Amino acid sequence: MSEPRLIYLPKILDDRGNLTFVEEEKHFPFKINRVYWIYDVPGGEFSSSHAFRENEELIAALSGSFDVVLHDSTREYRFSLNRSYNGVYVPKMVWRKMENFSTNSLALILASTSYDENDYIRDYDTFLKEVSQ
Ligand code: TYD
């Protein structure tokens, strides 16, 4: 199974403003089916916890900062995102939580599947059961 990891995306430095880009299957190991972003989060807020059965994601802090906390049932990974050129790769079947959003933060999420509520595991015991199968 692939592991969660911090990805350093290309960064083009320019006095007029920096530029970062991503290419699917080159900088992260999946094809994009969906893009969503989380914004207007009150400072200090956190997301609900869940895992995806099939969906994989790349999460980036385009603005501000927040933490991505992951658990694969063996170990915990904590990534503090505060640079626009970093992304966290979240494989399928990893328990995931985002927390400590700064005021005016903007999270961009590239996802490998279309939205499907049935792909969510929202109960931690169910996650532990399914991940050990
Ligand atoms: P959800 O992923 O459940 O966020 P959280 O677990 O932090 O509450 O999404 C919140 C709502 O948005 C949920 O009702 C489903 C809807 N939603 C979509 O319709 N499409 C999407 O791509 C996403 C991510 C969410």
mmCIF file of N, CA and C and ligand atoms in Angstrom:
data_model
loop_
_atom_site.group_PDB
_atom_site.id
_atom_site.type_symbol
_atom_site.label_atom_id
_atom_site.label_comp_id
_atom_site.label_asym_id
_atom_site.label_seq_id
_atom_site.Cartn_x
_atom_site.Cartn_y
_atom_site.Cartn_z
ATOM 1 N N MET A 1 0.848 -1.210 0.000
ATOM 2 C CA MET A 1 0.000 0.000 0.000
ATOM 3 C C MET A 1 0.875 1.249 0.000
ATOM 4 N N SER A 2 0.505 2.275 -0.760
ATOM 5 C CA SER A 2 1.332 3.483 -0.774
ATOM 6 C C SER A 2 1.127 4.291 0.515
ATOM 7 N N GLU A 3 2.147 5.018 0.878
ATOM 8 C CA GLU A 3 2.154 5.741 2.153
ATOM 9 C C GLU A 3 1.799 7.207 1.983
ATOM 10 N N PRO A 4 1.200 7.803 2.993
ATOM 11 C CA PRO A 4 1.017 9.254 2.986
ATOM 12 C C PRO A 4 2.378 9.936 2.890
ATOM 13 N N ARG A 5 2.450 11.031 2.173
ATOM 14 C CA ARG A 5 3.732 11.741 2.097
ATOM 15 C C ARG A 5 3.544 13.199 1.708
ATOM 16 N N LEU A 6 4.549 13.986 2.104
ATOM 17 C CA LEU A 6 4.571 15.395 1.714
ATOM 18 C C LEU A 6 5.245 15.497 0.358
ATOM 19 N N ILE A 7 4.601 16.168 -0.567
ATOM 20 C CA ILE A 7 5.142 16.311 -1.913
ATOM 21 C C ILE A 7 5.562 17.758 -2.130
ATOM 22 N N TYR A 8 6.790 17.934 -2.600
ATOM 23 C CA TYR A 8 7.275 19.269 -2.972
ATOM 24 C C TYR A 8 6.979 19.482 -4.445
ATOM 25 N N LEU A 9 6.083 20.401 -4.732
ATOM 26 C CA LEU A 9 5.695 20.671 -6.121
ATOM 27 C C LEU A 9 6.676 21.668 -6.728
ATOM 28 N N PRO A 10 6.733 21.719 -8.051
ATOM 29 C CA PRO A 10 7.638 22.672 -8.703
ATOM 30 C C PRO A 10 7.301 24.098 -8.287
ATOM 31 N N LYS A 11 8.332 24.901 -8.141
ATOM 32 C CA LYS A 11 8.144 26.289 -7.719
ATOM 33 C C LYS A 11 8.960 27.168 -8.660
ATOM 34 N N ILE A 12 8.294 28.009 -9.396
ATOM 35 C CA ILE A 12 8.963 28.923 -10.312
ATOM 36 C C ILE A 12 9.020 30.286 -9.629
ATOM 37 N N LEU A 13 10.217 30.701 -9.284
ATOM 38 C CA LEU A 13 10.379 31.972 -8.565
ATOM 39 C C LEU A 13 10.430 33.123 -9.556
ATOM 40 N N ASP A 14 9.710 34.173 -9.234
ATOM 41 C CA ASP A 14 9.674 35.344 -10.115
ATOM 42 C C ASP A 14 9.364 36.564 -9.257
ATOM 43 N N ASP A 15 10.041 37.658 -9.520
ATOM 44 C CA ASP A 15 9.791 38.880 -8.748
ATOM 45 C C ASP A 15 8.343 39.341 -8.882
ATOM 46 N N ARG A 16 7.703 38.954 -9.986
ATOM 47 C CA ARG A 16 6.312 39.374 -10.203
ATOM 48 C C ARG A 16 5.317 38.467 -9.487
ATOM 49 N N GLY A 17 5.854 37.433 -8.829
ATOM 50 C CA GLY A 17 4.976 36.484 -8.138
ATOM 51 C C GLY A 17 5.388 35.072 -8.500
ATOM 52 N N ASN A 18 5.329 34.169 -7.540
ATOM 53 C CA ASN A 18 5.771 32.796 -7.786
ATOM 54 C C ASN A 18 4.671 31.968 -8.422
ATOM 55 N N LEU A 19 5.071 30.833 -8.978
ATOM 56 C CA LEU A 19 4.112 29.976 -9.678
ATOM 57 C C LEU A 19 4.393 28.519 -9.329
ATOM 58 N N THR A 20 3.341 27.784 -9.040
ATOM 59 C CA THR A 20 3.465 26.335 -8.785
ATOM 60 C C THR A 20 2.430 25.616 -9.621
ATOM 61 N N PHE A 21 2.775 24.427 -10.075
ATOM 62 C CA PHE A 21 1.832 23.656 -10.897
ATOM 63 C C PHE A 21 1.887 22.179 -10.507
ATOM 64 N N VAL A 22 0.861 21.449 -10.905
ATOM 65 C CA VAL A 22 0.839 19.990 -10.699
ATOM 66 C C VAL A 22 0.388 19.313 -11.974
ATOM 67 N N GLU A 23 0.956 18.173 -12.242
ATOM 68 C CA GLU A 23 0.513 17.349 -13.369
ATOM 69 C C GLU A 23 0.145 15.978 -12.830
ATOM 70 N N GLU A 24 -1.052 15.522 -13.203
ATOM 71 C CA GLU A 24 -1.528 14.239 -12.693
ATOM 72 C C GLU A 24 -0.611 13.105 -13.141
ATOM 73 N N GLU A 25 -0.452 12.142 -12.283
ATOM 74 C CA GLU A 25 0.371 10.940 -12.491
ATOM 75 C C GLU A 25 1.865 11.235 -12.643
ATOM 76 N N LYS A 26 2.227 12.508 -12.507
ATOM 77 C CA LYS A 26 3.647 12.851 -12.525
ATOM 78 C C LYS A 26 4.082 13.300 -11.118
ATOM 79 N N HIS A 27 3.337 14.256 -10.569
ATOM 80 C CA HIS A 27 3.672 14.741 -9.233
ATOM 81 C C HIS A 27 2.925 13.997 -8.138
ATOM 82 N N PHE A 28 1.861 13.298 -8.519
ATOM 83 C CA PHE A 28 1.120 12.460 -7.564
ATOM 84 C C PHE A 28 0.538 11.295 -8.374
ATOM 85 N N PRO A 29 0.276 10.158 -7.707
ATOM 86 C CA PRO A 29 0.042 8.916 -8.458
ATOM 87 C C PRO A 29 -1.408 8.602 -8.828
ATOM 88 N N PHE A 30 -2.193 9.590 -9.254
ATOM 89 C CA PHE A 30 -3.563 9.262 -9.704
ATOM 90 C C PHE A 30 -4.041 10.279 -10.719
ATOM 91 N N LYS A 31 -5.133 9.922 -11.403
ATOM 92 C CA LYS A 31 -5.762 10.857 -12.334
ATOM 93 C C LYS A 31 -6.856 11.632 -11.608
ATOM 94 N N ILE A 32 -6.992 12.911 -11.922
ATOM 95 C CA ILE A 32 -7.953 13.776 -11.226
ATOM 96 C C ILE A 32 -9.356 13.610 -11.827
ATOM 97 N N ASN A 33 -10.319 13.312 -10.947
ATOM 98 C CA ASN A 33 -11.715 13.284 -11.380
ATOM 99 C C ASN A 33 -12.502 14.440 -10.805
ATOM 100 N N ARG A 34 -11.931 15.072 -9.764
ATOM 101 C CA ARG A 34 -12.697 16.087 -9.041
ATOM 102 C C ARG A 34 -11.726 17.028 -8.349
ATOM 103 N N VAL A 35 -12.112 18.290 -8.294
ATOM 104 C CA VAL A 35 -11.344 19.289 -7.547
ATOM 105 C C VAL A 35 -12.319 20.011 -6.625
ATOM 106 N N TYR A 36 -11.976 20.145 -5.340
ATOM 107 C CA TYR A 36 -12.801 20.973 -4.471
ATOM 108 C C TYR A 36 -11.909 21.798 -3.561
ATOM 109 N N TRP A 37 -12.466 22.828 -2.991
ATOM 110 C CA TRP A 37 -11.675 23.672 -2.110
ATOM 111 C C TRP A 37 -12.499 24.055 -0.894
ATOM 112 N N ILE A 38 -11.798 24.268 0.201
ATOM 113 C CA ILE A 38 -12.441 24.578 1.484
ATOM 114 C C ILE A 38 -11.978 25.978 1.883
ATOM 115 N N TYR A 39 -12.922 26.839 2.177
ATOM 116 C CA TYR A 39 -12.599 28.248 2.420
ATOM 117 C C TYR A 39 -13.588 28.806 3.443
ATOM 118 N N ASP A 40 -13.354 30.026 3.891
ATOM 119 C CA ASP A 40 -14.215 30.664 4.901
ATOM 120 C C ASP A 40 -14.295 29.821 6.165
ATOM 121 N N VAL A 41 -13.216 29.120 6.485
ATOM 122 C CA VAL A 41 -13.204 28.299 7.697
ATOM 123 C C VAL A 41 -12.844 29.205 8.872
ATOM 124 N N PRO A 42 -13.640 29.213 9.923
ATOM 125 C CA PRO A 42 -13.267 30.029 11.088
ATOM 126 C C PRO A 42 -11.931 29.551 11.655
ATOM 127 N N GLY A 43 -11.067 30.474 12.074
ATOM 128 C CA GLY A 43 -9.758 30.114 12.622
ATOM 129 C C GLY A 43 -9.878 29.077 13.722
ATOM 130 N N GLY A 44 -8.986 28.074 13.702
ATOM 131 C CA GLY A 44 -8.976 27.046 14.742
ATOM 132 C C GLY A 44 -9.936 25.902 14.481
ATOM 133 N N GLU A 45 -10.726 25.999 13.420
ATOM 134 C CA GLU A 45 -11.759 24.988 13.147
ATOM 135 C C GLU A 45 -11.120 23.696 12.635
ATOM 136 N N PHE A 46 -11.902 22.593 12.661
ATOM 137 C CA PHE A 46 -11.407 21.307 12.152
ATOM 138 C C PHE A 46 -12.491 20.639 11.326
ATOM 139 N N SER A 47 -12.083 19.724 10.435
ATOM 140 C CA SER A 47 -13.051 19.000 9.609
ATOM 141 C C SER A 47 -13.491 17.744 10.344
ATOM 142 N N SER A 48 -14.507 17.083 9.819
ATOM 143 C CA SER A 48 -14.887 15.786 10.385
ATOM 144 C C SER A 48 -13.821 14.765 9.982
ATOM 145 N N SER A 49 -13.757 13.670 10.713
ATOM 146 C CA SER A 49 -12.777 12.621 10.406
ATOM 147 C C SER A 49 -13.443 11.556 9.552
ATOM 148 N N HIS A 50 -12.707 11.062 8.596
ATOM 149 C CA HIS A 50 -13.210 9.964 7.779
ATOM 150 C C HIS A 50 -12.089 9.359 6.959
ATOM 151 N N ALA A 51 -12.386 8.235 6.315
ATOM 152 C CA ALA A 51 -11.460 7.617 5.362
ATOM 153 C C ALA A 51 -12.257 7.355 4.088
ATOM 154 N N PHE A 52 -11.538 7.162 3.006
ATOM 155 C CA PHE A 52 -12.188 6.808 1.742
ATOM 156 C C PHE A 52 -11.790 5.393 1.345
ATOM 157 N N ARG A 53 -12.766 4.643 0.849
ATOM 158 C CA ARG A 53 -12.461 3.266 0.428
ATOM 159 C C ARG A 53 -11.652 3.252 -0.865
ATOM 160 N N GLU A 54 -11.955 4.160 -1.777
ATOM 161 C CA GLU A 54 -11.262 4.172 -3.076
ATOM 162 C C GLU A 54 -10.590 5.502 -3.391
ATOM 163 N N ASN A 55 -11.151 6.588 -2.916
ATOM 164 C CA ASN A 55 -10.664 7.918 -3.304
ATOM 165 C C ASN A 55 -9.261 8.204 -2.758
ATOM 166 N N GLU A 56 -8.422 8.744 -3.607
ATOM 167 C CA GLU A 56 -7.101 9.239 -3.192
ATOM 168 C C GLU A 56 -7.106 10.744 -3.376
ATOM 169 N N GLU A 57 -6.287 11.448 -2.582
ATOM 170 C CA GLU A 57 -6.308 12.906 -2.668
ATOM 171 C C GLU A 57 -4.920 13.525 -2.580
ATOM 172 N N LEU A 58 -4.826 14.720 -3.116
ATOM 173 C CA LEU A 58 -3.678 15.588 -2.850
ATOM 174 C C LEU A 58 -4.248 16.863 -2.234
ATOM 175 N N ILE A 59 -3.767 17.208 -1.047
ATOM 176 C CA ILE A 59 -4.281 18.360 -0.313
ATOM 177 C C ILE A 59 -3.199 19.427 -0.238
ATOM 178 N N ALA A 60 -3.539 20.654 -0.619
ATOM 179 C CA ALA A 60 -2.565 21.755 -0.566
ATOM 180 C C ALA A 60 -3.184 22.954 0.141
ATOM 181 N N ALA A 61 -2.337 23.687 0.860
ATOM 182 C CA ALA A 61 -2.770 24.949 1.484
ATOM 183 C C ALA A 61 -2.372 26.074 0.530
ATOM 184 N N LEU A 62 -3.301 26.521 -0.283
ATOM 185 C CA LEU A 62 -2.976 27.587 -1.238
ATOM 186 C C LEU A 62 -2.763 28.905 -0.514
ATOM 187 N N SER A 63 -3.417 29.027 0.622
ATOM 188 C CA SER A 63 -3.297 30.243 1.424
ATOM 189 C C SER A 63 -3.452 29.865 2.895
ATOM 190 N N GLY A 64 -2.748 30.580 3.775
ATOM 191 C CA GLY A 64 -2.880 30.295 5.203
ATOM 192 C C GLY A 64 -2.261 28.958 5.570
ATOM 193 N N SER A 65 -2.784 28.366 6.611
ATOM 194 C CA SER A 65 -2.186 27.118 7.108
ATOM 195 C C SER A 65 -3.244 26.242 7.775
ATOM 196 N N PHE A 66 -2.954 24.949 7.799
ATOM 197 C CA PHE A 66 -3.761 23.981 8.552
ATOM 198 C C PHE A 66 -2.955 22.692 8.635
ATOM 199 N N ASP A 67 -3.390 21.789 9.502
ATOM 200 C CA ASP A 67 -2.710 20.506 9.675
ATOM 201 C C ASP A 67 -3.543 19.393 9.044
ATOM 202 N N VAL A 68 -2.860 18.454 8.419
ATOM 203 C CA VAL A 68 -3.514 17.244 7.919
ATOM 204 C C VAL A 68 -3.004 16.100 8.782
ATOM 205 N N VAL A 69 -3.918 15.457 9.496
ATOM 206 C CA VAL A 69 -3.546 14.374 10.409
ATOM 207 C C VAL A 69 -4.107 13.073 9.840
ATOM 208 N N LEU A 70 -3.205 12.114 9.631
ATOM 209 C CA LEU A 70 -3.593 10.866 8.978
ATOM 210 C C LEU A 70 -3.223 9.689 9.863
ATOM 211 N N HIS A 71 -4.007 8.616 9.759
ATOM 212 C CA HIS A 71 -3.682 7.395 10.499
ATOM 213 C C HIS A 71 -3.990 6.204 9.608
ATOM 214 N N ASP A 72 -2.991 5.331 9.440
ATOM 215 C CA ASP A 72 -3.225 4.166 8.566
ATOM 216 C C ASP A 72 -3.444 2.899 9.384
ATOM 217 N N SER A 73 -3.791 3.074 10.645
ATOM 218 C CA SER A 73 -4.056 2.007 11.630
ATOM 219 C C SER A 73 -2.758 1.497 12.263
ATOM 220 N N THR A 74 -1.607 1.873 11.706
ATOM 221 C CA THR A 74 -0.326 1.499 12.299
ATOM 222 C C THR A 74 0.346 2.716 12.912
ATOM 223 N N ARG A 75 0.395 3.799 12.144
ATOM 224 C CA ARG A 75 1.061 5.001 12.663
ATOM 225 C C ARG A 75 0.333 6.268 12.248
ATOM 226 N N GLU A 76 0.637 7.324 13.016
ATOM 227 C CA GLU A 76 0.018 8.617 12.707
ATOM 228 C C GLU A 76 1.003 9.479 11.930
ATOM 229 N N TYR A 77 0.470 10.219 10.994
ATOM 230 C CA TYR A 77 1.249 11.176 10.220
ATOM 231 C C TYR A 77 0.630 12.550 10.452
ATOM 232 N N ARG A 78 1.460 13.543 10.722
ATOM 233 C CA ARG A 78 0.942 14.898 10.894
ATOM 234 C C ARG A 78 1.714 15.844 9.988
ATOM 235 N N PHE A 79 1.013 16.488 9.092
ATOM 236 C CA PHE A 79 1.639 17.425 8.162
ATOM 237 C C PHE A 79 1.076 18.817 8.432
ATOM 238 N N SER A 80 1.954 19.772 8.710
ATOM 239 C CA SER A 80 1.513 21.156 8.862
ATOM 240 C C SER A 80 1.759 21.865 7.541
ATOM 241 N N LEU A 81 0.686 22.220 6.892
ATOM 242 C CA LEU A 81 0.818 22.845 5.564
ATOM 243 C C LEU A 81 0.729 24.365 5.704
ATOM 244 N N ASN A 82 1.722 25.054 5.196
ATOM 245 C CA ASN A 82 1.669 26.525 5.184
ATOM 246 C C ASN A 82 2.439 27.104 3.993
ATOM 247 N N ARG A 83 2.731 26.260 3.011
ATOM 248 C CA ARG A 83 3.419 26.703 1.795
ATOM 249 C C ARG A 83 2.592 26.295 0.574
ATOM 250 N N SER A 84 2.461 27.204 -0.381
ATOM 251 C CA SER A 84 1.614 26.941 -1.554
ATOM 252 C C SER A 84 2.205 25.884 -2.478
ATOM 253 N N TYR A 85 3.495 25.534 -2.287
ATOM 254 C CA TYR A 85 4.142 24.565 -3.187
ATOM 255 C C TYR A 85 4.213 23.165 -2.576
ATOM 256 N N ASN A 86 3.547 22.955 -1.425
ATOM 257 C CA ASN A 86 3.509 21.623 -0.808
ATOM 258 C C ASN A 86 2.137 21.000 -0.987
ATOM 259 N N GLY A 87 2.123 19.675 -1.095
ATOM 260 C CA GLY A 87 0.862 18.944 -1.099
ATOM 261 C C GLY A 87 1.041 17.687 -0.273
ATOM 262 N N VAL A 88 -0.032 17.233 0.360
ATOM 263 C CA VAL A 88 0.015 15.960 1.077
ATOM 264 C C VAL A 88 -0.736 14.935 0.253
ATOM 265 N N TYR A 89 -0.046 13.832 -0.049
ATOM 266 C CA TYR A 89 -0.703 12.734 -0.758
ATOM 267 C C TYR A 89 -1.403 11.849 0.269
ATOM 268 N N VAL A 90 -2.699 11.656 0.072
ATOM 269 C CA VAL A 90 -3.492 10.824 0.988
ATOM 270 C C VAL A 90 -3.983 9.598 0.218
ATOM 271 N N PRO A 91 -3.391 8.434 0.475
ATOM 272 C CA PRO A 91 -3.839 7.217 -0.216
ATOM 273 C C PRO A 91 -5.240 6.818 0.247
ATOM 274 N N LYS A 92 -5.830 5.864 -0.434
ATOM 275 C CA LYS A 92 -7.118 5.331 0.013
ATOM 276 C C LYS A 92 -6.931 4.605 1.350
ATOM 277 N N MET A 93 -8.007 4.426 2.069
ATOM 278 C CA MET A 93 -8.013 3.692 3.341
ATOM 279 C C MET A 93 -7.033 4.252 4.377
ATOM 280 N N VAL A 94 -7.059 5.576 4.514
ATOM 281 C CA VAL A 94 -6.285 6.242 5.558
ATOM 282 C C VAL A 94 -7.254 7.164 6.305
ATOM 283 N N TRP A 95 -7.273 7.061 7.623
ATOM 284 C CA TRP A 95 -8.141 7.922 8.431
ATOM 285 C C TRP A 95 -7.607 9.354 8.362
ATOM 286 N N ARG A 96 -8.479 10.314 8.084
ATOM 287 C CA ARG A 96 -8.004 11.652 7.728
ATOM 288 C C ARG A 96 -8.781 12.727 8.441
ATOM 289 N N LYS A 97 -8.033 13.692 8.939
ATOM 290 C CA LYS A 97 -8.640 14.829 9.624
ATOM 291 C C LYS A 97 -7.844 16.074 9.276
ATOM 292 N N MET A 98 -8.509 17.195 9.112
ATOM 293 C CA MET A 98 -7.822 18.472 8.882
ATOM 294 C C MET A 98 -8.184 19.382 10.048
ATOM 295 N N GLU A 99 -7.163 20.044 10.634
ATOM 296 C CA GLU A 99 -7.446 20.843 11.822
ATOM 297 C C GLU A 99 -6.547 22.072 11.889
ATOM 298 N N ASN A 100 -6.817 22.923 12.886
ATOM 299 C CA ASN A 100 -6.032 24.152 13.107
ATOM 300 C C ASN A 100 -6.020 25.078 11.900
ATOM 301 N N PHE A 101 -7.139 25.205 11.236
ATOM 302 C CA PHE A 101 -7.212 26.126 10.094
ATOM 303 C C PHE A 101 -6.932 27.551 10.567
ATOM 304 N N SER A 102 -6.057 28.242 9.855
ATOM 305 C CA SER A 102 -5.872 29.662 10.162
ATOM 306 C C SER A 102 -7.013 30.445 9.503
ATOM 307 N N THR A 103 -7.266 31.622 10.035
ATOM 308 C CA THR A 103 -8.300 32.472 9.439
ATOM 309 C C THR A 103 -7.906 32.785 7.991
ATOM 310 N N ASN A 104 -8.851 32.724 7.089
ATOM 311 C CA ASN A 104 -8.628 32.984 5.656
ATOM 312 C C ASN A 104 -7.781 31.939 4.956
ATOM 313 N N SER A 105 -7.690 30.731 5.538
ATOM 314 C CA SER A 105 -6.940 29.689 4.832
ATOM 315 C C SER A 105 -7.778 29.152 3.664
ATOM 316 N N LEU A 106 -7.060 28.626 2.697
ATOM 317 C CA LEU A 106 -7.708 28.064 1.506
ATOM 318 C C LEU A 106 -7.075 26.714 1.224
ATOM 319 N N ALA A 107 -7.885 25.656 1.316
ATOM 320 C CA ALA A 107 -7.396 24.302 1.057
ATOM 321 C C ALA A 107 -7.876 23.856 -0.319
ATOM 322 N N LEU A 108 -6.949 23.417 -1.141
ATOM 323 C CA LEU A 108 -7.302 22.869 -2.455
ATOM 324 C C LEU A 108 -7.124 21.358 -2.383
ATOM 325 N N ILE A 109 -8.141 20.625 -2.861
ATOM 326 C CA ILE A 109 -8.047 19.162 -2.823
ATOM 327 C C ILE A 109 -8.300 18.588 -4.208
ATOM 328 N N LEU A 110 -7.325 17.847 -4.701
ATOM 329 C CA LEU A 110 -7.467 17.116 -5.952
ATOM 330 C C LEU A 110 -7.852 15.693 -5.586
ATOM 331 N N ALA A 111 -8.897 15.182 -6.201
ATOM 332 C CA ALA A 111 -9.421 13.872 -5.804
ATOM 333 C C ALA A 111 -9.474 12.934 -7.001
ATOM 334 N N SER A 112 -9.256 11.651 -6.730
ATOM 335 C CA SER A 112 -9.180 10.679 -7.829
ATOM 336 C C SER A 112 -10.545 10.176 -8.278
ATOM 337 N N THR A 113 -11.572 10.352 -7.436
ATOM 338 C CA THR A 113 -12.904 9.858 -7.808
ATOM 339 C C THR A 113 -13.938 10.985 -7.721
ATOM 340 N N SER A 114 -15.048 10.787 -8.389
ATOM 341 C CA SER A 114 -16.174 11.698 -8.240
ATOM 342 C C SER A 114 -16.757 11.530 -6.841
ATOM 343 N N TYR A 115 -17.544 12.493 -6.403
ATOM 344 C CA TYR A 115 -18.124 12.419 -5.060
ATOM 345 C C TYR A 115 -19.070 11.230 -4.950
ATOM 346 N N ASP A 116 -18.871 10.437 -3.913
ATOM 347 C CA ASP A 116 -19.724 9.275 -3.677
ATOM 348 C C ASP A 116 -19.791 9.041 -2.168
ATOM 349 N N GLU A 117 -20.943 9.324 -1.598
ATOM 350 C CA GLU A 117 -21.080 9.186 -0.139
ATOM 351 C C GLU A 117 -20.770 7.758 0.313
ATOM 352 N N ASN A 118 -21.028 6.770 -0.563
ATOM 353 C CA ASN A 118 -20.765 5.376 -0.186
ATOM 354 C C ASN A 118 -19.274 5.055 -0.094
ATOM 355 N N ASP A 119 -18.443 5.962 -0.600
ATOM 356 C CA ASP A 119 -16.993 5.756 -0.516
ATOM 357 C C ASP A 119 -16.453 6.205 0.849
ATOM 358 N N TYR A 120 -17.274 6.951 1.597
ATOM 359 C CA TYR A 120 -16.832 7.451 2.905
ATOM 360 C C TYR A 120 -16.950 6.370 3.970
ATOM 361 N N ILE A 121 -15.945 6.277 4.834
ATOM 362 C CA ILE A 121 -16.077 5.526 6.088
ATOM 363 C C ILE A 121 -16.028 6.575 7.184
ATOM 364 N N ARG A 122 -17.121 6.750 7.894
ATOM 365 C CA ARG A 122 -17.195 7.825 8.888
ATOM 366 C C ARG A 122 -17.065 7.308 10.320
ATOM 367 N N ASP A 123 -17.047 5.987 10.454
ATOM 368 C CA ASP A 123 -16.967 5.388 11.787
ATOM 369 C C ASP A 123 -15.589 4.718 11.945
ATOM 370 N N TYR A 124 -14.851 5.105 13.011
ATOM 371 C CA TYR A 124 -13.461 4.649 13.145
ATOM 372 C C TYR A 124 -13.357 3.131 13.315
ATOM 373 N N ASP A 125 -14.306 2.521 14.048
ATOM 374 C CA ASP A 125 -14.254 1.067 14.231
ATOM 375 C C ASP A 125 -14.481 0.341 12.906
ATOM 376 N N THR A 126 -15.374 0.895 12.091
ATOM 377 C CA THR A 126 -15.592 0.304 10.761
ATOM 378 C C THR A 126 -14.317 0.408 9.937
ATOM 379 N N PHE A 127 -13.644 1.568 10.037
ATOM 380 C CA PHE A 127 -12.375 1.758 9.323
ATOM 381 C C PHE A 127 -11.355 0.701 9.748
ATOM 382 N N LEU A 128 -11.201 0.498 11.063
ATOM 383 C CA LEU A 128 -10.215 -0.477 11.560
ATOM 384 C C LEU A 128 -10.550 -1.882 11.067
ATOM 385 N N LYS A 129 -11.836 -2.176 11.028
ATOM 386 C CA LYS A 129 -12.263 -3.513 10.566
ATOM 387 C C LYS A 129 -11.916 -3.681 9.088
ATOM 388 N N GLU A 130 -12.267 -2.675 8.288
ATOM 389 C CA GLU A 130 -12.066 -2.816 6.836
ATOM 390 C C GLU A 130 -10.584 -2.756 6.452
ATOM 391 N N VAL A 131 -9.788 -1.960 7.190
ATOM 392 C CA VAL A 131 -8.382 -1.790 6.806
ATOM 393 C C VAL A 131 -7.586 -3.056 7.129
ATOM 394 N N SER A 132 -8.083 -3.857 8.050
ATOM 395 C CA SER A 132 -7.344 -5.070 8.421
ATOM 396 C C SER A 132 -7.748 -6.275 7.562
ATOM 397 N N GLN A 133 -8.700 -6.086 6.664
ATOM 398 C CA GLN A 133 -9.169 -7.209 5.844
ATOM 399 C C GLN A 133 -8.232 -7.513 4.673
HETATM 400 P P1 TYD B 1 -17.708 16.221 3.585
HETATM 401 O O1 TYD B 1 -16.648 15.633 2.736
HETATM 402 O O2 TYD B 1 -18.649 15.261 4.274
HETATM 403 O O3 TYD B 1 -17.005 17.186 4.635
HETATM 404 P P2 TYD B 1 -16.960 17.055 6.207
HETATM 405 O O4 TYD B 1 -16.715 15.600 6.469
HETATM 406 O O5 TYD B 1 -15.809 17.911 6.649
HETATM 407 O O6 TYD B 1 -18.276 17.532 6.683
HETATM 408 O O7 TYD B 1 -18.568 17.219 2.715
HETATM 409 C C1 TYD B 1 -19.528 18.088 3.270
HETATM 410 C C2 TYD B 1 -20.760 18.103 2.382
HETATM 411 O O8 TYD B 1 -20.435 18.507 1.055
HETATM 412 C C3 TYD B 1 -21.447 16.743 2.279
HETATM 413 O O9 TYD B 1 -22.837 16.934 2.448
HETATM 414 C C4 TYD B 1 -21.213 16.301 0.874
HETATM 415 C C5 TYD B 1 -20.901 17.546 0.097
HETATM 416 N N1 TYD B 1 -19.839 17.325 -0.917
HETATM 417 C C6 TYD B 1 -20.198 17.176 -2.239
HETATM 418 O O10 TYD B 1 -21.392 17.210 -2.608
HETATM 419 N N2 TYD B 1 -19.216 16.981 -3.172
HETATM 420 C C7 TYD B 1 -17.907 16.925 -2.829
HETATM 421 O O11 TYD B 1 -17.032 16.738 -3.703
HETATM 422 C C8 TYD B 1 -17.543 17.057 -1.443
HETATM 423 C C9 TYD B 1 -16.114 16.985 -1.004
HETATM 424 C C10 TYD B 1 -18.538 17.265 -0.531
#
